[in-house]
XYZ file of C-alpha atoms in Angstrom:
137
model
C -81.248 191.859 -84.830
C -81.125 193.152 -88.622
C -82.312 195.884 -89.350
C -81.529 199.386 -91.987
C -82.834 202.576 -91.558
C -82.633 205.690 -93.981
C -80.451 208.606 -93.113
C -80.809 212.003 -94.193
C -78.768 213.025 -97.214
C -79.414 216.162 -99.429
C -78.966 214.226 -102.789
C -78.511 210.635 -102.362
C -79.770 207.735 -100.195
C -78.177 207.023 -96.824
C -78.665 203.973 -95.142
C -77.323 202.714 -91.790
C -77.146 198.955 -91.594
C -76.858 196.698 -88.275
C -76.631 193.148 -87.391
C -75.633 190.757 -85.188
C -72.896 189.352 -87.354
C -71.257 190.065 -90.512
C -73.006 187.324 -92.646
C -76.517 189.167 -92.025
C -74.734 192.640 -92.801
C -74.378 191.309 -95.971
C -77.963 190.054 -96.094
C -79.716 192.993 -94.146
C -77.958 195.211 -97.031
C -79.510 193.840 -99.780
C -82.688 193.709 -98.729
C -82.297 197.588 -98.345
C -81.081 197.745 -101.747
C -84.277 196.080 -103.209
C -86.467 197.910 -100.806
C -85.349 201.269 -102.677
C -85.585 199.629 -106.237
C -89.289 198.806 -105.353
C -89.866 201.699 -103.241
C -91.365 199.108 -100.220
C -91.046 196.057 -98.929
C -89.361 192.912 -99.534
C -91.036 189.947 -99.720
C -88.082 187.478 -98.644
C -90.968 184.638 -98.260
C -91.901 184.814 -102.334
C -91.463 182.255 -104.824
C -87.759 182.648 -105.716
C -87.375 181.950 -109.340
C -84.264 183.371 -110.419
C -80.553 182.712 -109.011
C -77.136 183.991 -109.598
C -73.577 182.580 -108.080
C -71.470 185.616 -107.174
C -68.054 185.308 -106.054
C -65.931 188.306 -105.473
C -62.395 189.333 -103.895
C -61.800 192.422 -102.699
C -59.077 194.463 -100.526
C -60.808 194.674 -97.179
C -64.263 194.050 -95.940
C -66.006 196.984 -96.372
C -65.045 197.184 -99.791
C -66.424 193.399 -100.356
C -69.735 194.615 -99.261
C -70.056 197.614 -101.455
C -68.714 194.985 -104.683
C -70.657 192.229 -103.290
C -74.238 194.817 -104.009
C -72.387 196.489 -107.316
C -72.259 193.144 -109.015
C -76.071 192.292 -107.357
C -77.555 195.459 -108.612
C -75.899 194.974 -111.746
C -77.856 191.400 -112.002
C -81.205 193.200 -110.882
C -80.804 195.257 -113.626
C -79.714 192.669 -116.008
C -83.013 190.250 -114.981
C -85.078 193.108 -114.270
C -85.741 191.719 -110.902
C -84.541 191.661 -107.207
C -82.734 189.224 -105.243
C -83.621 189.894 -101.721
C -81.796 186.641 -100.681
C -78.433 185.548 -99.995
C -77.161 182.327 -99.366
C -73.333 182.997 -98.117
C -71.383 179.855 -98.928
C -68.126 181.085 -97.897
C -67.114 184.705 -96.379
C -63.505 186.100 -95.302
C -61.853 189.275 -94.441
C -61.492 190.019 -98.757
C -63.268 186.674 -100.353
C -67.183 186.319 -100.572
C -68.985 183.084 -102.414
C -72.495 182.989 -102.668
C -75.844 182.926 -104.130
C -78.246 185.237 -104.677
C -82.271 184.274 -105.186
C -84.809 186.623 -106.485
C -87.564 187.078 -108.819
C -89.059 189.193 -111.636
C -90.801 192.807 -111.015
C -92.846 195.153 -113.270
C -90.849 197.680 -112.663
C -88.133 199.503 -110.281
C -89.612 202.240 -109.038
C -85.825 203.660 -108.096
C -83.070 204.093 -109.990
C -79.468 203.580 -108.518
C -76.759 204.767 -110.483
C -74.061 203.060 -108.520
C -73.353 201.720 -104.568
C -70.790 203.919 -103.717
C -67.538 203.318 -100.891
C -67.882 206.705 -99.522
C -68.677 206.159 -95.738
C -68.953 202.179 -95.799
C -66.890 201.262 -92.781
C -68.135 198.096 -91.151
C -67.161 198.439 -87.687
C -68.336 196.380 -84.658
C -69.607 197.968 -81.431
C -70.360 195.675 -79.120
C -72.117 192.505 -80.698
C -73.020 194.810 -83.244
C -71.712 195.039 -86.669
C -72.749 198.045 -88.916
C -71.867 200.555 -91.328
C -73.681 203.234 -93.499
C -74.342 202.983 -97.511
C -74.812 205.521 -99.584
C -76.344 205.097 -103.378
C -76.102 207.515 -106.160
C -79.431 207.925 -107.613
């Protein structure tokens, strides 16, 4: 199960994201990400032409999440493209290697100003990982 569903928020986006493990947290929130640039859906089955290698540290896991889509959205905006998919080479508690794969748009529809750490707190209820994302737009 991976899924992300928008939350109500009077002037930002809210998202609520949920998985079955962390790894598709991490995969499950980008795809939201690029949803919102292109104001629909992703097409995770298109030619991939682009890819970056990310690797990032961070102080806890929550935190690597919300750096681990700053430095993505940063590329998207660098490319002018999205990278809906994430190949995670290697993830710890603060330590994430891996590559993104995307490919050129027309246009983002959205903009985000920045992926912020105010509410992300990955928790894990159950077999269920999730936390919440909000964007500044």
């Amino acid at each position: 199960m991976k899924k992300y569903t928008f939350l109500p928020h009077t002037a930002d986006i809210r998202i609520l994201v949920e998985s079955d493990n962390i790894e598709d947290l991490f995969s499950v929130s980008l795809e939201a990400i690029c949803s919102i640039l292109i104001s629909g859906e992703v097409d995770i089955h298109q030619q991939f032409t682009l890819e970056e290698f990310l690797e990032i540290g961070s102080f806890d896991q929550s935190a690597l999440l919300i750096d681990f889509l700053s430095d993505a959205l940063v590329i998207m905006n660098k490319h002018k493209a999205i990278f809906p998919y994430v190949s995670i080479q290697s993830l710890e508690e603060r330590k994430l290697s891996a590559k993104i794969y995307g490919y050129p748009v027309d246009e983002f529809k959205e903009d985000i100003k920045a992926i912020t750490y105010h509410e992300a707190n990955i928790q894990q209820i159950g077999n269920i990982f999730q936390t919440k994302i909000v964007l500044d737009i």
